[in-house]
Tab-separated table of C-alpha atoms in Angstrom:
chain	number	residue	atom	x	y	z
W	24	MET	CA	-25.823	7.172	-45.174
W	25	PRO	CA	-27.829	8.231	-42.231
W	26	GLN	CA	-26.156	9.062	-39.169
W	27	PRO	CA	-26.905	7.051	-36.098
W	28	THR	CA	-29.036	9.131	-33.526
W	29	SER	CA	-28.458	7.562	-30.150
W	30	LEU	CA	-25.586	8.719	-28.339
W	31	ALA	CA	-24.446	4.992	-27.569
W	32	LEU	CA	-24.621	4.361	-31.455
W	33	ARG	CA	-22.548	7.419	-31.981
W	34	ASP	CA	-20.166	6.207	-29.442
W	35	ALA	CA	-19.892	2.769	-31.209
W	36	ALA	CA	-19.147	4.118	-34.414
W	37	VAL	CA	-16.083	6.257	-33.429
W	38	LEU	CA	-14.610	5.420	-29.859
W	39	TRP	CA	-12.508	2.804	-28.351
W	40	HIS	CA	-13.100	2.191	-24.499
W	41	PRO	CA	-10.613	1.024	-21.816
W	42	TYR	CA	-10.476	-2.153	-20.728
W	43	THR	CA	-12.909	-3.315	-23.264
W	44	GLN	CA	-13.196	-6.041	-25.959
W	45	MET	CA	-14.851	-4.020	-28.542
W	46	GLN	CA	-15.977	-6.724	-30.592
W	47	THR	CA	-18.017	-8.442	-28.074
W	48	ALA	CA	-18.801	-5.531	-25.699
W	49	PRO	CA	-22.584	-4.380	-25.297
W	50	LEU	CA	-23.193	-0.648	-26.403
W	51	PRO	CA	-22.149	1.505	-23.555
W	52	ILE	CA	-24.731	3.099	-21.321
W	53	PRO	CA	-25.018	6.941	-22.506
W	54	VAL	CA	-24.874	9.134	-19.292
W	55	VAL	CA	-25.900	12.767	-19.982
W	56	ARG	CA	-26.240	14.175	-16.345
W	57	GLY	CA	-24.877	13.380	-12.756
W	58	GLU	CA	-26.358	14.757	-9.341
W	59	GLY	CA	-25.286	13.363	-5.963
W	60	SER	CA	-24.444	9.841	-5.877
W	61	TRP	CA	-26.743	9.276	-9.057
W	62	LEU	CA	-25.666	8.946	-13.135
W	63	ILE	CA	-28.597	9.906	-15.150
W	64	ALA	CA	-28.670	8.204	-18.789
W	65	GLU	CA	-30.103	9.321	-21.958
W	66	ASP	CA	-33.269	7.566	-21.475
W	67	GLY	CA	-33.722	9.064	-18.002
W	68	THR	CA	-32.948	6.028	-16.214
W	69	ARG	CA	-31.004	6.579	-12.924
W	70	TYR	CA	-27.949	4.561	-11.792
W	71	LEU	CA	-26.453	4.735	-8.206
W	72	ASP	CA	-22.678	5.204	-8.534
W	73	ALA	CA	-21.552	2.749	-5.970
W	74	ILE	CA	-17.827	2.944	-7.087
W	75	SER	CA	-17.558	6.788	-7.384
W	76	SER	CA	-16.843	6.522	-11.339
W	77	TRP	CA	-13.385	4.442	-10.757
W	78	TRP	CA	-12.854	5.767	-7.306
W	79	VAL	CA	-12.522	9.674	-8.289
W	80	ASN	CA	-15.792	11.263	-6.979
W	81	LEU	CA	-15.760	12.366	-3.411
W	82	HIS	CA	-18.718	14.559	-2.925
W	83	GLY	CA	-21.193	13.796	-5.529
W	84	HIS	CA	-21.619	14.434	-9.217
W	85	SER	CA	-21.728	18.176	-10.476
W	86	HIS	CA	-21.309	19.497	-6.994
W	87	PRO	CA	-22.048	23.265	-7.205
W	88	ALA	CA	-19.203	24.365	-4.903
W	89	ILE	CA	-16.669	22.818	-7.317
W	90	ALA	CA	-18.559	23.901	-10.431
W	91	GLU	CA	-18.641	27.689	-9.156
W	92	ARG	CA	-14.636	27.410	-8.434
W	93	VAL	CA	-13.910	26.132	-11.765
W	94	SER	CA	-16.282	28.367	-13.538
W	95	GLU	CA	-14.596	31.399	-11.723
W	96	GLN	CA	-11.073	30.094	-12.635
W	97	LEU	CA	-11.818	29.760	-16.235
W	98	ARG	CA	-13.112	33.279	-16.548
W	99	THR	CA	-9.511	34.314	-14.927
W	100	LEU	CA	-6.789	31.961	-16.158
W	101	GLU	CA	-7.443	28.672	-18.147
W	102	HIS	CA	-3.593	27.679	-18.087
W	103	VAL	CA	-0.178	28.779	-18.183
W	104	LEU	CA	3.165	26.783	-18.859
W	105	PHE	CA	4.561	25.657	-15.693
W	106	ALA	CA	8.341	26.024	-16.555
W	107	GLY	CA	9.257	29.513	-15.564
W	108	PHE	CA	5.868	30.445	-14.467
W	109	THR	CA	3.658	29.760	-11.630
W	110	HIS	CA	0.057	30.848	-10.684
W	111	PRO	CA	-2.098	31.473	-7.370
W	112	THR	CA	-3.917	28.151	-7.293
W	113	ALA	CA	-0.842	25.904	-7.877
W	114	VAL	CA	0.783	27.721	-4.850
W	115	GLU	CA	-2.327	27.585	-2.724
W	116	LEU	CA	-3.067	23.860	-3.228
W	117	ALA	CA	0.667	22.883	-2.690
W	118	GLU	CA	0.588	24.985	0.643
W	119	GLN	CA	-2.617	23.614	1.725
W	120	LEU	CA	-1.726	20.044	0.999
W	121	LEU	CA	1.628	20.018	2.607
W	122	ALA	CA	0.128	21.354	5.849
W	123	LEU	CA	-2.093	18.506	5.660
W	124	LEU	CA	0.420	15.431	4.754
W	125	PRO	CA	3.173	13.806	6.994
W	126	ALA	CA	5.458	16.405	8.216
W	127	ASN	CA	8.346	15.232	6.319
W	128	GLN	CA	6.772	16.246	2.936
W	129	ALA	CA	8.342	19.420	1.637
W	130	ARG	CA	7.809	19.779	-2.201
W	131	VAL	CA	4.984	19.183	-4.735
W	132	PHE	CA	5.461	18.105	-8.305
W	133	TYR	CA	2.049	18.480	-10.630
W	134	SER	CA	1.566	16.009	-13.258
W	135	ASP	CA	-1.948	14.664	-15.304
W	136	ASN	CA	-2.946	11.372	-13.419
W	137	GLY	CA	-2.160	8.614	-11.166
W	138	SER	CA	0.042	6.619	-13.417
W	139	THR	CA	2.058	9.946	-14.348
W	140	ALA	CA	2.235	10.564	-10.503
W	141	VAL	CA	3.715	7.262	-10.139
W	142	GLU	CA	6.324	7.790	-13.052
W	143	VAL	CA	7.474	10.920	-11.559
W	144	ALA	CA	8.148	9.130	-8.246
W	145	LEU	CA	9.990	6.429	-9.752
W	146	LYS	CA	12.222	8.840	-11.706
W	147	MET	CA	12.645	10.966	-8.706
W	148	VAL	CA	14.001	7.642	-6.869
W	149	LEU	CA	16.273	6.773	-9.583
W	150	GLN	CA	17.875	10.105	-10.290
W	151	TYR	CA	18.164	10.668	-6.591
W	152	PHE	CA	20.736	7.524	-6.431
W	153	HIS	CA	22.242	8.819	-9.896
W	154	ASN	CA	22.963	12.350	-8.669
W	155	GLN	CA	24.433	10.905	-5.460
W	156	GLY	CA	26.959	8.679	-7.633
W	157	GLN	CA	24.867	5.233	-6.975
W	158	PRO	CA	23.471	4.625	-10.417
W	159	ALA	CA	23.424	0.854	-9.698
W	160	ARG	CA	20.900	1.233	-7.152
W	161	ARG	CA	17.852	0.867	-9.553
W	162	THR	CA	15.723	-2.078	-8.391
W	163	PHE	CA	12.239	-1.483	-6.997
W	164	LEU	CA	10.493	-3.515	-4.427
W	165	CYS	CA	6.725	-4.061	-4.905
W	166	PHE	CA	3.579	-5.913	-3.407
W	167	ARG	CA	2.614	-8.968	-5.384
W	168	ASN	CA	-0.626	-8.204	-7.214
W	169	SER	CA	-0.303	-4.558	-6.911
W	170	TYR	CA	-1.241	-2.020	-9.444
W	171	HIS	CA	0.082	1.561	-9.763
W	172	GLY	CA	-0.888	2.420	-13.298
W	173	ASP	CA	-0.665	1.601	-17.110
W	174	THR	CA	2.160	3.641	-18.532
W	175	PHE	CA	5.481	1.832	-18.717
W	176	GLY	CA	7.044	2.579	-15.354
W	177	ALA	CA	3.784	2.156	-13.563
W	178	MET	CA	3.145	-1.069	-15.251
W	179	ALA	CA	6.728	-2.521	-14.347
W	180	VAL	CA	6.119	-1.831	-10.602
W	181	SER	CA	2.852	-3.572	-10.702
W	182	ALA	CA	1.579	-7.017	-11.019
W	183	ARG	CA	2.664	-9.153	-14.242
W	184	GLY	CA	-0.659	-10.476	-15.626
W	185	ALA	CA	-2.802	-11.059	-18.217
W	186	PHE	CA	-3.620	-7.545	-18.954
W	187	THR	CA	0.084	-6.660	-19.333
W	188	GLU	CA	1.656	-9.815	-20.933
W	189	PRO	CA	2.429	-8.132	-24.363
W	190	PHE	CA	4.622	-5.662	-22.654
W	191	TRP	CA	6.426	-8.200	-20.391
W	192	PRO	CA	9.794	-7.730	-22.508
W	193	LEU	CA	9.789	-3.921	-22.309
W	194	LEU	CA	9.314	-3.781	-18.180
W	195	PHE	CA	12.250	-3.467	-15.897
W	196	ASP	CA	12.782	-6.110	-13.489
W	197	VAL	CA	11.279	-5.652	-10.047
W	198	GLU	CA	11.292	-7.763	-6.763
W	199	PHE	CA	7.843	-8.839	-5.560
W	200	LEU	CA	6.950	-9.187	-1.854
W	201	ASP	CA	4.049	-11.184	-0.501
W	202	VAL	CA	1.251	-8.718	0.887
W	203	PRO	CA	1.567	-8.773	4.809
W	204	VAL	CA	-2.191	-9.839	5.295
W	205	PRO	CA	-3.087	-10.634	8.874
W	206	GLY	CA	-1.186	-13.883	9.976
W	207	HIS	CA	1.657	-13.406	7.093
W	208	GLU	CA	3.437	-10.415	8.509
W	209	ALA	CA	6.483	-12.238	9.651
W	210	ALA	CA	6.933	-14.034	5.985
W	211	THR	CA	6.925	-10.743	4.413
W	212	LEU	CA	9.269	-9.141	6.725
W	213	THR	CA	11.647	-12.321	6.136
W	214	GLN	CA	11.316	-11.521	2.321
W	215	LEU	CA	12.089	-7.952	2.887
W	216	ASP	CA	15.175	-8.452	4.944
W	217	ALA	CA	16.796	-10.700	2.530
W	218	LEU	CA	16.191	-8.130	-0.536
W	219	LEU	CA	17.521	-5.261	1.603
W	220	LEU	CA	20.945	-7.076	1.867
W	221	ARG	CA	21.266	-6.231	-1.836
W	222	PRO	CA	23.176	-3.069	-3.141
W	223	ASP	CA	21.090	-2.439	-6.000
W	224	VAL	CA	17.646	-1.902	-4.047
W	225	ALA	CA	16.595	1.712	-4.809
W	226	GLY	CA	12.876	1.888	-3.797
W	227	PHE	CA	9.807	0.340	-2.250
W	228	ILE	CA	6.503	1.446	-3.753
W	229	PHE	CA	3.211	0.386	-1.952
W	230	GLU	CA	-0.488	1.100	-1.788
W	231	PRO	CA	-0.894	1.992	1.733
W	232	LEU	CA	-3.203	-0.660	3.673
W	233	VAL	CA	-5.460	-1.332	0.708
W	234	LEU	CA	-4.353	-2.957	-2.729
W	235	GLY	CA	-7.227	-1.759	-4.839
W	236	THR	CA	-7.192	-3.898	-8.289
W	237	ALA	CA	-6.063	-6.726	-5.965
W	238	GLY	CA	-9.438	-7.003	-4.894
W	239	MET	CA	-9.323	-4.469	-2.118
W	240	VAL	CA	-6.915	-6.715	-0.262
W	241	MET	CA	-6.107	-5.278	3.275
W	242	TYR	CA	-3.227	-5.210	5.652
W	243	GLU	CA	-2.265	-3.347	8.774
W	244	PRO	CA	-0.279	-0.138	9.490
W	245	GLU	CA	1.874	-1.634	11.991
W	246	VAL	CA	3.658	-4.022	9.565
W	247	LEU	CA	3.762	-1.544	6.904
W	248	SER	CA	5.336	0.935	9.165
W	249	GLU	CA	8.040	-1.803	10.116
W	250	MET	CA	8.701	-2.377	6.447
W	251	LEU	CA	9.409	1.468	6.041
W	252	ARG	CA	11.565	1.646	9.073
W	253	ARG	CA	13.649	-1.290	7.597
W	254	CYS	CA	13.814	0.315	4.177
W	255	HIS	CA	15.068	3.528	5.688
W	256	GLN	CA	17.854	1.643	7.621
W	257	ALA	CA	19.056	0.136	4.405
W	258	GLY	CA	18.903	3.655	2.799
W	259	VAL	CA	16.108	2.669	0.429
W	260	LEU	CA	13.286	5.193	-0.567
W	261	CYS	CA	9.825	4.590	0.106
W	262	ILE	CA	6.758	5.504	-2.298
W	263	SER	CA	3.206	5.688	-0.952
W	264	ASP	CA	0.770	5.505	-3.707
W	265	GLU	CA	-2.216	7.279	-2.539
W	266	VAL	CA	-4.010	7.655	-5.704
W	267	MET	CA	-6.819	5.651	-4.503
W	268	THR	CA	-6.570	5.712	-0.736
W	269	GLY	CA	-6.026	9.514	-0.356
W	270	PHE	CA	-8.586	12.184	0.681
W	271	GLY	CA	-10.355	10.108	3.250
W	272	ARG	CA	-11.226	6.912	1.572
W	273	THR	CA	-9.615	4.640	4.499
W	274	GLY	CA	-10.855	6.613	7.436
W	275	PRO	CA	-8.068	9.437	7.861
W	276	LEU	CA	-7.653	12.142	5.336
W	277	PHE	CA	-4.492	9.844	4.071
W	278	ALA	CA	-3.745	6.346	4.703
W	279	SER	CA	-0.332	7.396	5.629
W	280	GLU	CA	-1.653	9.239	8.754
W	281	LEU	CA	-2.034	5.582	10.425
W	282	LEU	CA	1.857	5.098	9.997
W	283	THR	CA	4.400	5.710	12.576
W	284	GLU	CA	7.233	5.769	9.632
W	285	GLN	CA	6.674	8.031	6.907
W	286	PRO	CA	7.081	7.524	3.367
W	287	ASP	CA	9.708	9.503	1.452
W	288	ILE	CA	7.464	10.213	-1.558
W	289	MET	CA	3.733	10.176	-2.083
W	290	CYS	CA	1.603	9.913	-5.026
W	291	PHE	CA	-1.974	11.444	-5.598
W	292	SER	CA	-5.038	11.639	-8.186
W	293	LYS	CA	-8.402	10.277	-8.636
W	294	GLY	CA	-10.088	12.235	-5.610
W	295	LEU	CA	-7.667	14.966	-5.893
W	296	THR	CA	-9.956	17.241	-7.662
W	297	GLY	CA	-13.316	15.544	-6.327
W	298	GLY	CA	-13.582	13.691	-9.524
W	299	THR	CA	-13.913	16.751	-11.575
W	300	LEU	CA	-10.782	17.065	-13.842
W	301	ALA	CA	-7.680	15.003	-14.502
W	302	MET	CA	-4.731	15.791	-12.350
W	303	GLY	CA	-1.864	14.039	-10.708
W	304	LEU	CA	0.376	15.205	-7.791
W	305	THR	CA	3.737	13.827	-6.338
W	306	THR	CA	5.168	14.873	-3.056
W	307	CYS	CA	8.331	14.323	-1.702
W	308	ALA	CA	10.585	14.789	1.489
W	309	ALA	CA	13.298	17.423	1.510
W	310	PRO	CA	16.251	15.288	1.162
W	311	VAL	CA	15.019	14.118	-2.116
W	312	TYR	CA	14.361	17.402	-3.389
W	313	GLU	CA	17.914	18.742	-2.358
W	314	ALA	CA	19.588	15.957	-4.115
W	315	PHE	CA	18.589	17.630	-7.333
W	316	LEU	CA	19.872	21.004	-6.464
W	317	SER	CA	23.190	21.972	-8.143
W	318	HIS	CA	24.710	24.456	-10.448
W	319	ASP	CA	24.929	21.547	-12.777
W	320	LYS	CA	21.608	21.750	-15.067
W	321	MET	CA	21.960	18.031	-15.652
W	322	ARG	CA	21.136	17.091	-12.226
W	323	ALA	CA	17.777	18.751	-12.596
W	324	LEU	CA	14.562	16.495	-12.833
W	325	PHE	CA	13.776	16.775	-16.603
W	326	HIS	CA	10.130	15.723	-16.431
W	327	GLY	CA	7.014	17.633	-17.284
W	328	HIS	CA	3.661	17.747	-19.057
W	329	SER	CA	1.825	20.145	-21.106
W	330	TYR	CA	-0.941	20.582	-18.526
W	331	THR	CA	1.391	20.496	-15.309
W	332	ALA	CA	-0.356	22.292	-12.578
W	333	ASN	CA	-3.474	23.474	-14.501
W	334	PRO	CA	-4.903	26.383	-12.996
W	335	VAL	CA	-8.559	25.147	-13.616
W	336	ALA	CA	-7.599	21.519	-12.112
W	337	CYS	CA	-5.905	23.095	-9.286
W	338	ALA	CA	-8.936	25.227	-8.384
W	339	ALA	CA	-11.406	21.973	-8.498
W	340	ALA	CA	-8.734	20.470	-6.221
W	341	LEU	CA	-9.020	23.217	-3.726
W	342	ALA	CA	-12.609	23.438	-3.697
W	343	SER	CA	-12.717	19.498	-3.408
W	344	LEU	CA	-10.177	19.853	-0.286
W	345	GLU	CA	-12.439	22.362	1.301
W	346	LEU	CA	-15.327	20.191	1.004
W	347	THR	CA	-13.384	17.148	2.254
W	348	ARG	CA	-11.826	18.970	5.407
W	349	ALA	CA	-15.264	20.092	6.499
W	350	ASP	CA	-17.133	18.597	9.532
W	351	GLU	CA	-20.070	17.491	7.348
W	352	CYS	CA	-17.630	15.464	5.246
W	353	THR	CA	-15.963	13.856	8.061
W	354	HIS	CA	-19.548	12.815	9.538
W	355	GLN	CA	-20.565	11.401	6.012
W	356	ARG	CA	-17.414	9.188	5.978
W	357	GLN	CA	-17.908	8.005	9.565
W	358	ARG	CA	-21.704	7.327	8.815
W	359	ILE	CA	-20.636	5.169	5.679
W	360	GLU	CA	-17.911	3.332	7.471
W	361	ALA	CA	-20.412	2.507	10.431
W	362	ALA	CA	-22.725	1.040	7.877
W	363	HIS	CA	-20.389	-0.900	6.004
W	364	ALA	CA	-19.254	-2.343	9.359
W	365	ALA	CA	-22.628	-3.542	10.258
W	366	PHE	CA	-23.390	-4.980	6.901
W	367	ARG	CA	-19.998	-6.873	7.081
W	368	GLN	CA	-21.276	-8.300	10.391
W	369	GLU	CA	-24.362	-9.508	8.758
W	370	ILE	CA	-22.907	-11.210	5.651
W	371	GLU	CA	-19.658	-12.491	6.909
W	372	GLY	CA	-19.425	-16.025	7.489
W	373	GLN	CA	-22.578	-16.868	5.343
W	374	SER	CA	-22.419	-19.575	2.589
W	375	GLY	CA	-21.380	-18.443	-0.439
W	376	VAL	CA	-19.018	-15.614	0.997
W	377	ARG	CA	-15.458	-16.450	1.268
W	378	ALA	CA	-14.390	-13.288	2.946
W	379	VAL	CA	-15.435	-9.680	3.640
W	380	ARG	CA	-12.706	-6.775	3.767
W	381	HIS	CA	-13.543	-3.293	5.046
W	382	ARG	CA	-11.727	-0.124	5.789
W	383	GLY	CA	-13.047	3.266	5.992
W	384	THR	CA	-15.756	3.883	3.377
W	385	ILE	CA	-14.275	0.678	1.308
W	386	LEU	CA	-16.116	-2.599	1.506
W	387	ALA	CA	-15.302	-5.628	-0.652
W	388	VAL	CA	-17.177	-9.082	-0.523
W	389	GLU	CA	-15.266	-11.835	-2.020
W	390	TYR	CA	-17.820	-14.502	-2.957
W	391	ASP	CA	-16.910	-18.188	-2.953
W	392	PRO	CA	-18.145	-19.937	-6.286
W	393	GLY	CA	-16.261	-22.791	-5.895
W	394	GLU	CA	-13.176	-21.936	-7.900
W	395	GLY	CA	-10.314	-19.588	-7.443
W	396	THR	CA	-10.449	-15.687	-7.066
W	397	SER	CA	-10.004	-14.549	-10.772
W	398	TYR	CA	-10.867	-11.257	-12.648
W	399	PHE	CA	-11.914	-13.897	-15.475
W	400	SER	CA	-14.570	-15.494	-13.332
W	401	ARG	CA	-17.761	-15.990	-14.981
W	402	LEU	CA	-19.612	-14.584	-12.109
W	403	ARG	CA	-18.173	-11.237	-13.024
W	404	ASP	CA	-20.586	-10.523	-15.934
W	405	ALA	CA	-23.482	-11.957	-14.085
W	406	PHE	CA	-22.733	-9.565	-11.104
W	407	TYR	CA	-22.231	-6.522	-13.436
W	408	GLN	CA	-25.555	-7.383	-15.125
W	409	LEU	CA	-27.497	-7.804	-11.825
W	410	ALA	CA	-26.171	-4.469	-10.317
W	411	LEU	CA	-27.288	-2.750	-13.796
W	412	ASP	CA	-30.616	-4.423	-13.479
W	413	HIS	CA	-31.211	-2.969	-10.226
W	414	ARG	CA	-29.990	0.551	-11.335
W	415	VAL	CA	-26.448	0.394	-9.563
W	416	VAL	CA	-23.296	0.881	-11.167
W	417	LEU	CA	-20.641	-1.712	-9.971
W	418	ARG	CA	-17.655	-3.042	-11.405
W	419	PRO	CA	-16.802	-6.289	-10.069
W	420	LEU	CA	-13.224	-7.784	-9.722
W	421	GLY	CA	-14.004	-11.221	-10.910
W	422	ASN	CA	-15.720	-12.762	-7.871
W	423	VAL	CA	-14.827	-9.848	-5.745
W	424	VAL	CA	-17.465	-6.927	-5.577
W	425	TYR	CA	-16.374	-3.759	-3.888
W	426	LEU	CA	-18.411	-0.696	-2.724
W	427	LEU	CA	-16.424	2.729	-2.796
W	428	PRO	CA	-19.344	5.181	-2.739
W	429	PRO	CA	-19.321	9.229	-2.838
W	430	TYR	CA	-19.387	10.400	0.634
W	431	CYS	CA	-22.875	12.273	0.029
W	432	THR	CA	-24.372	8.650	-0.332
W	433	THR	CA	-27.166	8.427	1.968
W	434	ASP	CA	-28.282	5.530	4.480
W	435	GLU	CA	-31.273	4.640	2.028
W	436	GLU	CA	-28.952	4.477	-1.130
W	437	LEU	CA	-26.364	2.383	0.938
W	438	GLY	CA	-29.448	0.171	1.672
W	439	LEU	CA	-29.963	-0.416	-1.946
W	440	LEU	CA	-26.355	-1.374	-2.369
W	441	TYR	CA	-26.406	-4.040	0.260
W	442	ASP	CA	-29.348	-5.481	-0.909
W	443	VAL	CA	-27.480	-5.872	-4.192
W	444	LEU	CA	-24.735	-7.684	-2.666
W	445	ARG	CA	-27.399	-9.925	-1.014
W	446	ARG	CA	-28.757	-10.770	-4.313
W	447	MET	CA	-25.335	-11.909	-5.516
W	448	ARG	CA	-24.916	-14.168	-2.760
W	449	GLU	CA	-28.123	-15.836	-3.714
W	450	LEU	CA	-26.809	-15.957	-7.350
W	451	VAL	CA	-23.287	-17.643	-6.149
W	452	LEU	CA	-25.405	-20.225	-4.295
W	453	ASP	CA	-26.794	-21.594	-7.673
W	454	PHE	CA	-23.546	-21.250	-9.646
W	455	THR	CA	-21.525	-23.897	-11.286
W	456	PRO	CA	-17.668	-23.417	-11.046
W	457	ALA	CA	-15.384	-23.960	-14.010
W	458	PRO	CA	-11.615	-24.975	-13.141
W	459	ASN	CA	-8.493	-23.582	-14.173
W	460	LEU	CA	-9.364	-19.926	-14.695
W	461	PRO	CA	-6.351	-17.285	-14.435
W	462	GLU	CA	-5.988	-15.972	-10.893
W	463	ILE	CA	-5.518	-12.187	-11.836
W	464	LEU	CA	-7.419	-9.433	-10.474
W	465	HIS	CA	-6.984	-6.033	-12.431
W	466	ASP	CA	-8.901	-3.065	-13.415
């Protein structure tokens, strides 16, 4: 039998894609090259990457500075086990990050991706209390509609929804808090106060200021700082999941910089390597680390991955961090933020638009199709195809469409993205709603 020749057909014969119903999905778009904010397909078509390829790419595809650093590292040391050994790029990356993070962050634990960075944080919290003779403290507080990853611990502290329903019986119980969106802060603080009276609460995990897959739902640093303060008064450890918000997405390098009360543990991935290689990282305050120190080996944190602190990934992260800290990147982010703000002012309040949310380089438009906000809105596929027809890569969260572009995206390219959002509003105005869709956002 002759073998299929196109990359898409070859893919369809052997691969299984994430978040995809493989029986009904169209053939994937075969991308063979990337440059700047553009992805180039096998047939030469260029697509503007408006979502940084799932929020990972900071500085543009195939960035030469990162490629050179990775190439150099590959010719020096590709990998070494990290139990009992170390290497220069792991040490240098930890030193540089800790110098930039909130002053209470003292140690770095490497892993493989965002979900594992969260798993590490959860295990740190649970064993912290176990090592201190408080094993009954094992309940986590989370925001409703939050998302922290797809491994089991990360799923447990994320929203219960259609995407996780088969696994519900295996997820540990958590307590959900309403997101303290503007106007609802007092209600969330009241919920928090009631839960903090319980002796079993161990940790509070949150996406700082922006809940990504919930539809880029945003809230203010003042209320989050107050929540952390009350948690700390109750002896509860706080985990800031900066997997999406880290490395400049919300304005400052890290969303936690805007807080007056700092988390005990922080999680990073996605933009950590500039979108070049898979890597996760969890940092913690000194008291958390010190709770594991003992002559008793059983008090150690027994967690690790084969590719923990991979030297090549660390090299990519160092190169990306250097680019992120440069004045040019700061100006790029400020330019995108200003452009988003201007477009928000233009489209907010128009018919067909329910809400517009904006922080840093993140912009989200929640369209109003005359039905609830849902990942399963029929508008999602129409939005997706409209964007592709205009050579733009978007991944709508139902009737919420967001932009999260690489920082190198030009004003002209941003103009193309805003034009697609305008066309989506026109599509909404001709839309016939359907009742009773599941109200779940996830990606």
